[in-house]
Amino acid sequence: MATIFTRIAKGEIPSYKCAESEDYYAFLDINPMVQGHTLVIPKKVEDDYIFNLDDDTYAGLCAFAKKVAVALKNAVPCKRVGVAVLGMEVPHTHIHLVPLQKESDMAFGKHVSLTPEQMKQTADAIFAEFSKIK
């Protein structure tokens, strides 16, 4: 059975899409630590452990996440974008990209409440910035 993230990437479950390519998908975390908290996933591989990915998928995922991080930093003012890979919540490799003003902004278990409008505006801003990147 497909993971929830595969179903999101296929459009079967709604998401706040930030970026997409043929092989990768980025969307806002529905329980964000801070505004702009984004998840990046491979579309075609559902393995739950990033280091089980084949080299091409791993390299492609990291390169895609880098572009999303650049777009995220341009869309959501922050000092830098933090990166984490845990993979414990959903059995599908995913990279967390978190806009940071301070290290404590990346605190798993801490969440901020955002309205659907705020989520959509944030996703649209990241998507617009991602579209500018070559």
PDB file of C-alpha atoms in Angstrom:
ATOM      1  CA  MET A   1       0.000   0.000   0.000  1.00  0.00           C
ATOM      2  CA  ALA A   2       1.282   3.465  -0.899  1.00  0.00           C
ATOM      3  CA  THR A   3       2.558   5.681   1.908  1.00  0.00           C
ATOM      4  CA  ILE A   4       0.738   8.876   2.779  1.00  0.00           C
ATOM      5  CA  PHE A   5       3.618  10.820   1.178  1.00  0.00           C
ATOM      6  CA  THR A   6       3.283   8.892  -2.087  1.00  0.00           C
ATOM      7  CA  ARG A   7      -0.431   9.643  -2.061  1.00  0.00           C
ATOM      8  CA  ILE A   8       0.339  13.346  -1.448  1.00  0.00           C
ATOM      9  CA  ALA A   9       2.828  13.447  -4.347  1.00  0.00           C
ATOM     10  CA  LYS A  10       0.252  11.786  -6.637  1.00  0.00           C
ATOM     11  CA  GLY A  11      -2.360  14.405  -5.665  1.00  0.00           C
ATOM     12  CA  GLU A  12      -4.636  11.871  -3.959  1.00  0.00           C
ATOM     13  CA  ILE A  13      -4.299  13.792  -0.685  1.00  0.00           C
ATOM     14  CA  PRO A  14      -4.156  17.605  -0.757  1.00  0.00           C
ATOM     15  CA  SER A  15      -0.934  19.381   0.165  1.00  0.00           C
ATOM     16  CA  TYR A  16       0.666  22.787   0.068  1.00  0.00           C
ATOM     17  CA  LYS A  17       3.047  22.120  -2.830  1.00  0.00           C
ATOM     18  CA  CYS A  18       6.292  24.110  -2.767  1.00  0.00           C
ATOM     19  CA  ALA A  19       8.204  22.441  -5.617  1.00  0.00           C
ATOM     20  CA  GLU A  20       8.026  19.433  -7.903  1.00  0.00           C
ATOM     21  CA  SER A  21      10.082  17.624 -10.498  1.00  0.00           C
ATOM     22  CA  GLU A  22       9.587  14.311 -12.240  1.00  0.00           C
ATOM     23  CA  ASP A  23      11.290  12.473  -9.364  1.00  0.00           C
ATOM     24  CA  TYR A  24      10.874  14.659  -6.252  1.00  0.00           C
ATOM     25  CA  TYR A  25       8.187  16.606  -4.429  1.00  0.00           C
ATOM     26  CA  ALA A  26       8.307  19.301  -1.732  1.00  0.00           C
ATOM     27  CA  PHE A  27       5.375  20.390   0.408  1.00  0.00           C
ATOM     28  CA  LEU A  28       4.696  22.185   3.677  1.00  0.00           C
ATOM     29  CA  ASP A  29       4.610  20.118   6.853  1.00  0.00           C
ATOM     30  CA  ILE A  30       1.050  20.251   8.221  1.00  0.00           C
ATOM     31  CA  ASN A  31       2.448  20.466  11.766  1.00  0.00           C
ATOM     32  CA  PRO A  32       5.232  23.001  11.185  1.00  0.00           C
ATOM     33  CA  MET A  33       7.869  23.915  13.741  1.00  0.00           C
ATOM     34  CA  VAL A  34       7.950  27.371  12.151  1.00  0.00           C
ATOM     35  CA  GLN A  35       6.324  28.965   9.138  1.00  0.00           C
ATOM     36  CA  GLY A  36       7.813  27.487   5.976  1.00  0.00           C
ATOM     37  CA  HIS A  37       8.742  24.071   7.444  1.00  0.00           C
ATOM     38  CA  THR A  38       8.962  21.985   4.266  1.00  0.00           C
ATOM     39  CA  LEU A  39       9.271  18.267   3.558  1.00  0.00           C
ATOM     40  CA  VAL A  40      11.130  16.951   0.510  1.00  0.00           C
ATOM     41  CA  ILE A  41      10.531  13.398  -0.731  1.00  0.00           C
ATOM     42  CA  PRO A  42      11.457  11.097  -3.591  1.00  0.00           C
ATOM     43  CA  LYS A  43       8.343  10.226  -5.596  1.00  0.00           C
ATOM     44  CA  LYS A  44       9.336   6.796  -6.850  1.00  0.00           C
ATOM     45  CA  VAL A  45      11.037   5.257  -3.818  1.00  0.00           C
ATOM     46  CA  GLU A  46       9.152   4.625  -0.578  1.00  0.00           C
ATOM     47  CA  ASP A  47      12.008   3.301   1.556  1.00  0.00           C
ATOM     48  CA  ASP A  48      11.869   4.744   5.064  1.00  0.00           C
ATOM     49  CA  TYR A  49      15.660   5.104   5.517  1.00  0.00           C
ATOM     50  CA  ILE A  50      17.554   7.668   3.456  1.00  0.00           C
ATOM     51  CA  PHE A  51      20.753   5.616   3.400  1.00  0.00           C
ATOM     52  CA  ASN A  52      18.916   2.706   1.758  1.00  0.00           C
ATOM     53  CA  LEU A  53      18.312   4.875  -1.333  1.00  0.00           C
ATOM     54  CA  ASP A  54      20.338   4.058  -4.418  1.00  0.00           C
ATOM     55  CA  ASP A  55      23.092   6.582  -5.121  1.00  0.00           C
ATOM     56  CA  ASP A  56      21.289   8.344  -7.966  1.00  0.00           C
ATOM     57  CA  THR A  57      18.072   8.810  -5.982  1.00  0.00           C
ATOM     58  CA  TYR A  58      20.022   9.976  -2.913  1.00  0.00           C
ATOM     59  CA  ALA A  59      22.088  12.490  -4.924  1.00  0.00           C
ATOM     60  CA  GLY A  60      19.015  13.713  -6.798  1.00  0.00           C
ATOM     61  CA  LEU A  61      17.024  14.130  -3.591  1.00  0.00           C
ATOM     62  CA  CYS A  62      19.822  16.152  -1.998  1.00  0.00           C
ATOM     63  CA  ALA A  63      20.240  18.348  -5.091  1.00  0.00           C
ATOM     64  CA  PHE A  64      16.480  18.948  -5.257  1.00  0.00           C
ATOM     65  CA  ALA A  65      16.357  19.741  -1.517  1.00  0.00           C
ATOM     66  CA  LYS A  66      19.173  22.256  -2.004  1.00  0.00           C
ATOM     67  CA  LYS A  67      17.137  24.120  -4.643  1.00  0.00           C
ATOM     68  CA  VAL A  68      14.069  24.044  -2.410  1.00  0.00           C
ATOM     69  CA  ALA A  69      16.160  25.399   0.489  1.00  0.00           C
ATOM     70  CA  VAL A  70      17.347  28.312  -1.668  1.00  0.00           C
ATOM     71  CA  ALA A  71      13.755  29.061  -2.661  1.00  0.00           C
ATOM     72  CA  LEU A  72      12.604  28.705   0.948  1.00  0.00           C
ATOM     73  CA  LYS A  73      15.242  31.150   2.217  1.00  0.00           C
ATOM     74  CA  ASN A  74      14.200  33.668  -0.442  1.00  0.00           C
ATOM     75  CA  ALA A  75      10.494  33.253   0.347  1.00  0.00           C
ATOM     76  CA  VAL A  76      10.622  33.123   4.149  1.00  0.00           C
ATOM     77  CA  PRO A  77      13.109  35.568   5.649  1.00  0.00           C
ATOM     78  CA  CYS A  78      15.506  33.631   7.862  1.00  0.00           C
ATOM     79  CA  LYS A  79      19.181  33.446   8.791  1.00  0.00           C
ATOM     80  CA  ARG A  80      19.503  29.985   7.283  1.00  0.00           C
ATOM     81  CA  VAL A  81      17.582  26.828   6.510  1.00  0.00           C
ATOM     82  CA  GLY A  82      18.098  23.902   8.858  1.00  0.00           C
ATOM     83  CA  VAL A  83      18.091  20.343   7.574  1.00  0.00           C
ATOM     84  CA  ALA A  84      17.093  17.134   9.339  1.00  0.00           C
ATOM     85  CA  VAL A  85      16.357  13.598   8.275  1.00  0.00           C
ATOM     86  CA  LEU A  86      14.616  11.483  10.876  1.00  0.00           C
ATOM     87  CA  GLY A  87      12.199   9.264   9.003  1.00  0.00           C
ATOM     88  CA  MET A  88      10.508   7.903  12.085  1.00  0.00           C
ATOM     89  CA  GLU A  89       6.997   9.321  11.639  1.00  0.00           C
ATOM     90  CA  VAL A  90       6.199   8.192   8.091  1.00  0.00           C
ATOM     91  CA  PRO A  91       7.831   5.162   6.419  1.00  0.00           C
ATOM     92  CA  HIS A  92       8.995   7.199   3.427  1.00  0.00           C
ATOM     93  CA  THR A  93      12.326   9.029   3.223  1.00  0.00           C
ATOM     94  CA  HIS A  94      11.825  12.733   3.801  1.00  0.00           C
ATOM     95  CA  ILE A  95      14.060  15.699   4.412  1.00  0.00           C
ATOM     96  CA  HIS A  96      12.889  18.453   6.761  1.00  0.00           C
ATOM     97  CA  LEU A  97      13.838  21.991   5.687  1.00  0.00           C
ATOM     98  CA  VAL A  98      13.206  24.503   8.472  1.00  0.00           C
ATOM     99  CA  PRO A  99      13.704  28.284   8.251  1.00  0.00           C
ATOM    100  CA  LEU A 100      15.812  29.309  11.246  1.00  0.00           C
ATOM    101  CA  GLN A 101      16.315  32.545  13.107  1.00  0.00           C
ATOM    102  CA  LYS A 102      17.922  30.633  15.980  1.00  0.00           C
ATOM    103  CA  GLU A 103      18.818  26.992  16.598  1.00  0.00           C
ATOM    104  CA  SER A 104      15.853  26.474  18.925  1.00  0.00           C
ATOM    105  CA  ASP A 105      13.511  27.043  15.953  1.00  0.00           C
ATOM    106  CA  MET A 106      14.304  23.456  14.984  1.00  0.00           C
ATOM    107  CA  ALA A 107      12.674  21.723  17.905  1.00  0.00           C
ATOM    108  CA  PHE A 108      10.846  18.542  16.999  1.00  0.00           C
ATOM    109  CA  GLY A 109       7.682  18.273  19.054  1.00  0.00           C
ATOM    110  CA  LYS A 110       7.148  22.065  18.937  1.00  0.00           C
ATOM    111  CA  HIS A 111       4.553  23.322  16.467  1.00  0.00           C
ATOM    112  CA  VAL A 112       3.117  26.646  15.411  1.00  0.00           C
ATOM    113  CA  SER A 113      -0.473  27.181  14.302  1.00  0.00           C
ATOM    114  CA  LEU A 114      -0.967  28.666  10.862  1.00  0.00           C
ATOM    115  CA  THR A 115      -4.192  29.287   8.997  1.00  0.00           C
ATOM    116  CA  PRO A 116      -4.848  27.556   5.690  1.00  0.00           C
ATOM    117  CA  GLU A 117      -4.412  30.974   4.036  1.00  0.00           C
ATOM    118  CA  GLN A 118      -0.987  31.433   5.655  1.00  0.00           C
ATOM    119  CA  MET A 119       0.030  27.936   4.543  1.00  0.00           C
ATOM    120  CA  LYS A 120      -1.125  28.587   0.964  1.00  0.00           C
ATOM    121  CA  GLN A 121       0.624  31.970   0.795  1.00  0.00           C
ATOM    122  CA  THR A 122       3.839  30.419   2.106  1.00  0.00           C
ATOM    123  CA  ALA A 123       3.723  27.478  -0.299  1.00  0.00           C
ATOM    124  CA  ASP A 124       2.955  29.793  -3.224  1.00  0.00           C
ATOM    125  CA  ALA A 125       5.872  32.073  -2.301  1.00  0.00           C
ATOM    126  CA  ILE A 126       8.288  29.128  -2.107  1.00  0.00           C
ATOM    127  CA  PHE A 127       6.937  27.713  -5.392  1.00  0.00           C
ATOM    128  CA  ALA A 128       7.427  31.105  -7.094  1.00  0.00           C
ATOM    129  CA  GLU A 129      11.004  31.314  -5.855  1.00  0.00           C
ATOM    130  CA  PHE A 130      11.696  27.688  -6.836  1.00  0.00           C
ATOM    131  CA  SER A 131      10.426  28.429 -10.361  1.00  0.00           C
ATOM    132  CA  LYS A 132      13.157  31.082 -10.717  1.00  0.00           C
ATOM    133  CA  ILE A 133      15.986  28.638  -9.980  1.00  0.00           C
ATOM    134  CA  LYS A 134      17.706  27.003 -12.930  1.00  0.00           C
TER     135      LYS A 134
END
